[in-house]
Coordinates of C-alpha atoms and ligand atoms in Angstrom, one line a residue:
X1 CA 47.6 63.8 -53.8
X2 CA 45.3 60.9 -54.7
X3 CA 44.4 58.5 -52.0
X4 CA 46.7 55.5 -52.0
X5 CA 45.2 52.2 -53.0
X6 CA 45.4 48.7 -51.5
X7 CA 44.4 45.5 -53.1
X8 CA 43.8 42.6 -50.7
X9 CA 42.8 39.1 -51.7
X10 CA 42.1 35.6 -50.4
X11 CA 41.2 32.4 -52.1
X12 CA 37.6 31.5 -51.1
X13 CA 38.2 28.4 -48.9
X14 CA 35.1 28.8 -46.6
X15 CA 34.7 30.0 -43.1
X16 CA 37.7 31.9 -41.7
X17 CA 39.6 31.2 -38.5
X18 CA 41.1 33.4 -35.8
X19 CA 44.5 33.1 -37.6
X20 CA 43.0 34.8 -40.7
X21 CA 41.7 37.5 -38.5
X22 CA 45.0 38.2 -36.7
X23 CA 47.2 37.7 -39.8
X24 CA 45.1 39.6 -42.4
X25 CA 41.6 40.8 -41.7
X26 CA 42.3 43.0 -38.7
X27 CA 44.8 44.8 -40.8
X28 CA 42.5 45.2 -43.8
X29 CA 39.9 46.7 -41.5
X30 CA 42.4 49.2 -40.0
X31 CA 43.7 50.2 -43.5
X32 CA 40.3 51.2 -44.7
X33 CA 40.6 54.5 -42.9
X34 CA 43.7 55.6 -44.7
X35 CA 43.5 53.9 -48.1
X36 CA 41.1 53.1 -50.9
X37 CA 40.8 49.4 -50.5
X38 CA 39.7 46.7 -53.0
X39 CA 38.8 43.3 -51.7
X40 CA 39.3 40.5 -54.2
X41 CA 37.9 37.0 -53.9
X42 CA 40.5 34.9 -55.8
X43 CA 38.2 32.2 -57.2
X44 CA 40.3 31.6 -60.3
X45 CA 43.3 31.0 -58.1
X46 CA 41.5 28.1 -56.4
X47 CA 41.4 26.3 -59.8
X48 CA 45.2 26.2 -60.0
X49 CA 45.3 23.4 -57.5
X50 CA 41.7 22.2 -57.3
X51 CA 39.3 21.6 -60.2
X52 CA 36.3 20.7 -58.1
X53 CA 34.2 23.9 -58.0
X54 CA 31.2 22.3 -56.2
X55 CA 31.8 24.2 -52.9
X56 CA 33.0 27.5 -54.5
X57 CA 29.6 29.3 -54.1
X58 CA 29.1 28.3 -50.4
X59 CA 32.8 28.9 -49.6
X60 CA 32.6 32.4 -51.1
X61 CA 29.5 33.4 -49.1
X62 CA 31.0 32.0 -45.9
X63 CA 34.2 34.0 -46.4
X64 CA 32.5 37.2 -47.3
X65 CA 30.3 37.0 -44.2
X66 CA 33.5 36.8 -42.1
X67 CA 35.0 39.8 -44.0
X68 CA 31.9 41.9 -43.4
X69 CA 31.5 40.8 -39.8
X70 CA 35.1 41.7 -39.1
X71 CA 34.4 45.3 -40.1
X72 CA 35.1 45.5 -43.9
X73 CA 32.8 48.2 -45.1
X74 CA 31.5 47.2 -48.5
X75 CA 30.2 50.7 -49.2
X76 CA 33.7 52.1 -48.9
X77 CA 35.6 49.2 -50.3
X78 CA 34.3 47.1 -53.2
X79 CA 34.2 43.3 -52.5
X80 CA 34.2 41.3 -55.7
X81 CA 35.0 38.0 -57.4
X82 CA 37.9 37.9 -59.8
X83 CA 35.9 35.7 -62.2
X84 CA 33.2 38.4 -62.5
X85 CA 35.5 41.0 -63.8
X86 CA 36.7 39.8 -67.2
X87 CA 39.6 42.3 -67.4
X88 CA 41.5 40.0 -64.9
X89 CA 41.8 37.4 -67.7
X90 CA 42.9 39.9 -70.3
X91 CA 45.6 41.6 -68.2
X92 CA 46.8 38.2 -67.2
X93 CA 47.3 37.3 -70.8
X94 CA 49.2 40.4 -71.6
X95 CA 51.3 40.1 -68.5
X96 CA 52.2 36.5 -69.4
X97 CA 54.3 37.9 -72.2
X98 CA 56.4 39.9 -69.8
X99 CA 57.9 37.1 -67.6
X100 CA 59.9 34.0 -68.5
X101 CA 58.9 30.5 -67.6
X102 CA 62.3 30.1 -65.9
X103 CA 61.5 32.9 -63.5
X104 CA 58.1 31.4 -62.6
X105 CA 59.7 28.0 -62.1
X106 CA 61.9 29.6 -59.5
X107 CA 58.9 30.8 -57.4
X108 CA 59.4 29.3 -54.0
X109 CA 55.6 29.2 -53.3
X110 CA 55.1 27.0 -56.3
X111 CA 57.7 24.6 -55.1
X112 CA 56.2 24.5 -51.6
X113 CA 52.6 23.9 -52.9
X114 CA 53.8 21.1 -55.2
X115 CA 55.5 19.5 -52.2
X116 CA 52.7 20.1 -49.6
X117 CA 49.9 18.9 -51.9
X118 CA 52.0 16.1 -53.4
X119 CA 51.1 17.2 -56.9
X120 CA 52.3 14.8 -59.6
X121 CA 52.8 17.6 -62.1
X122 CA 52.3 21.4 -62.5
X123 CA 49.5 22.6 -64.7
X124 CA 50.1 25.7 -66.9
X125 CA 47.8 27.9 -64.9
X126 CA 49.5 27.0 -61.7
X127 CA 52.9 28.1 -63.1
X128 CA 51.1 31.4 -63.9
X129 CA 49.6 31.8 -60.4
X130 CA 51.8 34.9 -59.7
X131 CA 51.1 36.4 -63.1
X132 CA 47.3 36.3 -62.4
X133 CA 48.0 37.8 -59.0
X134 CA 50.0 40.6 -60.6
X135 CA 47.0 41.2 -62.9
X136 CA 44.7 41.3 -59.7
X137 CA 46.9 43.9 -58.1
X138 CA 47.7 46.1 -61.1
X139 CA 44.3 46.1 -62.6
X140 CA 43.4 48.4 -59.7
X141 CA 46.7 50.2 -59.8
X142 CA 47.3 49.3 -56.2
X143 CA 50.3 50.8 -54.4
X144 CA 50.3 48.2 -51.6
X145 CA 49.2 44.7 -50.9
X146 CA 48.6 43.7 -47.2
X147 CA 49.7 40.1 -47.0
X148 CA 51.7 37.7 -44.8
X149 CA 55.3 36.8 -45.3
X150 CA 54.2 33.7 -47.4
X151 CA 53.0 36.0 -50.2
X152 CA 56.0 38.3 -50.6
X153 CA 57.5 36.2 -53.4
X154 CA 54.2 36.8 -55.4
X155 CA 54.3 40.5 -54.8
X156 CA 57.9 40.7 -55.9
X157 CA 56.9 39.1 -59.2
X158 CA 54.1 41.7 -59.5
X159 CA 56.7 44.4 -59.1
X160 CA 58.9 42.9 -61.8
X161 CA 56.0 42.7 -64.2
X162 CA 55.0 46.3 -63.5
X163 CA 58.5 47.4 -64.1
X164 CA 58.8 45.4 -67.3
X165 CA 55.5 46.8 -68.6
X166 CA 56.4 50.4 -67.6
X167 CA 59.8 50.3 -69.4
X168 CA 58.5 48.6 -72.5
X169 CA 55.3 50.6 -73.1
X170 CA 55.1 53.6 -70.8
X171 CA 54.6 54.2 -67.1
X172 CA 51.1 53.4 -66.0
X173 CA 51.5 51.0 -63.1
X174 CA 52.8 51.6 -59.6
X175 CA 55.3 49.1 -58.3
X176 CA 53.2 47.6 -55.5
X177 CA 54.8 47.2 -52.0
X178 CA 54.1 44.4 -49.6
X179 CA 52.5 45.7 -46.4
X180 CA 53.3 43.0 -43.9
X181 CA 51.0 42.4 -41.0
X182 CA 52.2 42.8 -37.4
X183 CA 51.5 39.3 -36.3
X184 CA 51.7 37.5 -39.7
X185 CA 50.9 34.1 -38.2
X186 CA 49.1 32.7 -35.2
X187 CA 50.2 29.2 -34.2
X188 CA 47.6 26.3 -34.5
X189 CA 46.0 24.5 -31.5
X190 CA 48.4 21.6 -32.0
X191 CA 51.4 23.9 -31.5
X192 CA 52.3 23.9 -35.2
X193 CA 53.6 27.1 -36.6
X194 CA 50.5 27.9 -38.6
X195 CA 46.8 27.8 -38.0
X196 CA 45.2 26.2 -41.1
X197 CA 42.0 24.5 -42.0
X198 CA 43.8 21.6 -43.7
X199 CA 45.7 20.9 -40.5
X200 CA 42.5 20.8 -38.5
X201 CA 44.1 23.0 -35.8
X202 CA 41.8 26.0 -36.0
X203 CA 39.3 28.1 -34.0
X204 CA 36.7 29.5 -36.5
X205 CA 35.6 33.1 -36.2
X206 CA 32.0 31.7 -36.2
X207 CA 32.6 29.3 -33.3
X208 CA 30.5 29.9 -30.2
X209 CA 31.8 29.7 -26.6
X210 CA 31.3 25.9 -26.3
X211 CA 33.0 25.1 -29.6
X212 CA 35.9 27.4 -28.6
X213 CA 36.3 25.6 -25.3
X214 CA 36.2 22.2 -26.9
X215 CA 38.9 23.2 -29.4
X216 CA 41.1 25.1 -26.8
X217 CA 40.9 22.3 -24.1
X218 CA 42.7 20.0 -26.5
X219 CA 45.5 22.4 -27.4
X220 CA 49.1 21.5 -26.8
X221 CA 50.9 23.4 -24.0
X222 CA 54.3 23.1 -22.5
X223 CA 55.0 19.3 -22.4
X224 CA 57.1 19.6 -19.3
X225 CA 54.2 21.0 -17.3
X226 CA 52.5 17.8 -16.4
X227 CA 51.0 18.6 -13.0
X228 CA 49.1 21.7 -12.1
X229 CA 51.9 23.0 -9.9
X230 CA 54.8 22.3 -12.2
X231 CA 56.4 25.5 -13.5
X232 CA 55.5 26.2 -17.1
X233 CA 57.3 28.0 -20.0
X234 CA 54.9 30.5 -21.5
X235 CA 57.3 31.4 -24.3
X236 CA 56.8 28.0 -25.9
X237 CA 53.1 27.7 -25.2
X238 CA 50.5 28.2 -27.8
X239 CA 47.8 29.1 -25.3
X240 CA 50.1 31.9 -23.9
X241 CA 50.5 33.2 -27.4
X242 CA 46.7 33.4 -27.7
X243 CA 46.5 35.2 -24.3
X244 CA 49.0 37.7 -25.5
X245 CA 46.8 38.5 -28.5
X246 CA 43.3 38.3 -27.1
X247 CA 43.8 38.9 -23.4
X248 CA 46.5 41.5 -23.2
X249 CA 45.4 42.9 -19.8
X250 CA 46.0 39.6 -18.0
X251 CA 49.1 38.5 -19.9
X252 CA 51.7 39.6 -17.3
X253 CA 49.8 37.9 -14.5
X254 CA 49.4 34.7 -16.5
X255 CA 53.1 34.6 -17.3
X256 CA 53.9 35.0 -13.6
X257 CA 51.4 32.4 -12.4
X258 CA 52.3 29.9 -15.1
X259 CA 56.1 30.2 -14.4
X260 CA 55.5 29.9 -10.6
X261 CA 53.2 26.9 -10.9
X262 CA 50.2 28.7 -9.3
X263 CA 48.2 28.5 -12.6
X264 CA 47.4 25.1 -14.1
X265 CA 46.9 24.5 -17.8
X266 CA 43.2 23.6 -17.5
X267 CA 42.3 26.9 -15.7
X268 CA 44.6 28.8 -18.1
X269 CA 42.8 27.3 -21.1
X270 CA 39.4 28.1 -19.6
X271 CA 40.4 31.7 -19.3
X272 CA 41.8 31.7 -22.8
X273 CA 38.7 30.1 -24.3
X274 CA 36.4 32.6 -22.4
X275 CA 38.5 35.6 -23.7
X276 CA 38.5 34.4 -27.3
X277 CA 34.7 33.9 -27.1
X278 CA 34.3 37.4 -25.6
X279 CA 36.7 39.0 -28.2
X280 CA 34.7 37.6 -31.1
X281 CA 31.2 37.9 -29.7
X282 CA 30.4 41.0 -31.8
X283 CA 31.8 39.2 -34.8
X284 CA 29.5 36.2 -34.3
X285 CA 26.5 38.5 -33.7
X286 CA 27.2 40.5 -36.9
X287 CA 27.9 37.4 -38.9
X288 CA 24.6 35.7 -38.0
X289 CA 22.7 38.9 -39.0
X290 CA 24.0 38.5 -42.6
X291 CA 22.0 36.4 -45.0
X292 CA 23.3 34.8 -48.2
X293 CA 21.1 37.2 -50.2
X294 CA 22.8 40.2 -48.5
X295 CA 26.2 38.9 -49.4
X296 CA 25.1 38.4 -53.1
X297 CA 23.9 42.1 -53.1
X298 CA 27.3 43.2 -51.7
X299 CA 29.1 41.2 -54.4
X300 CA 26.9 42.5 -57.3
X301 CA 27.5 46.1 -56.2
X302 CA 31.3 45.5 -55.6
X303 CA 31.6 43.8 -59.0
X304 CA 30.0 46.7 -60.8
X305 CA 32.4 49.2 -59.2
X306 CA 35.4 46.9 -59.7
X307 CA 34.5 46.6 -63.4
X308 CA 34.5 50.4 -63.9
X309 CA 37.9 50.6 -62.3
X310 CA 39.2 47.7 -64.4
X311 CA 37.8 49.1 -67.6
X312 CA 39.6 52.4 -67.0
X313 CA 42.9 50.7 -66.4
X314 CA 42.5 48.5 -69.6
X315 CA 41.8 51.6 -71.6
X316 CA 45.1 53.0 -70.4
X317 CA 46.8 49.7 -71.2
X318 CA 45.3 49.6 -74.8
X319 CA 46.4 53.2 -75.4
X320 CA 49.9 52.7 -74.1
X321 CA 50.3 49.4 -76.0
X322 CA 48.7 50.8 -79.2
X323 CA 46.3 47.9 -79.2
X324 CA 43.1 48.9 -81.1
Ligands
LIG401 N1 47.6 34.3 -53.4 C1 46.8 34.8 -52.3 C2 46.7 33.8 -51.2 O1 46.8 32.7 -51.4 C3 45.4 35.2 -52.8 C4 45.5 36.3 -53.8 C5 45.1 36.2 -55.1 C6 45.9 37.6 -53.6 N2 45.3 37.4 -55.7 C7 45.8 38.3 -54.8 C8 46.4 38.3 -52.4 C9 46.1 39.7 -54.9 C10 46.8 39.6 -52.6 C11 46.6 40.3 -53.8 O2 46.4 34.2 -50.1

């Protein structure tokens, strides 16, 4: 049987943080062994909510450096920008005939973004966000999409579009499944549910030991643990969550010593910061060995391979639809 395919994607928003690593990247790297992966840089998708493209090139390079440093192997898995493979736009147009505007207006992610960003109105392309995402996935005939919970409504729409195409014209697309990550989200330093650049509660993958310590020392812990010897509640503490991800060996001892009041928050944070720094030391080293020119070479190569794949799919689409 043919190797199963995975399409993973992110919008290029710049340097990635440890939440991206835990929630997505680590999983992408692990899946490379078993699947043929395609790694998409969703630059068109950025435009749905932000027309300012001035930082797009730098943000793209920064993000790809983090992908490669984390272990994405660009020889095995093409890394490419959506905007450089024209077939995305074509398939998006054809798919836009297969779904109603009412269905897209019901998309919960759209409603959330409108609320969170305080958008006064929705542009046409923003309504079509999931249609473009369906084109991203199905252009490579991907069977699975490794994403967090927040993207499952988009993958559901991709399945609906695949089904509609297949029954209208002929079966050429798989119905892609969501492949949820084990820890879909890491809490932010401020204790908020999600680590996110716009909330300013992140530790970047490129941060060195001192930056990490400066970020971690300000993190919110159990508000009832005021003095060093007060008993703490690890289960509501962000720092404990980080220990349980990056410092698994010491986690049981940290739970015990926090609960008994032997371990104070400052010492606990110092150990946490040191462990995060140690965990990502190879990442930082690899990242700093990558130049912008190397990233551009990786993209050019990935884009040539992605174009070949995309052209093959579009040929099947044209044949099946009797276009041309
Ligand atoms: N919408 C995704 C996000 O915000 C990015 C994305 C675009 C994507 N196209 C994709 C993710 C295709 C998976 C598959 O994270």
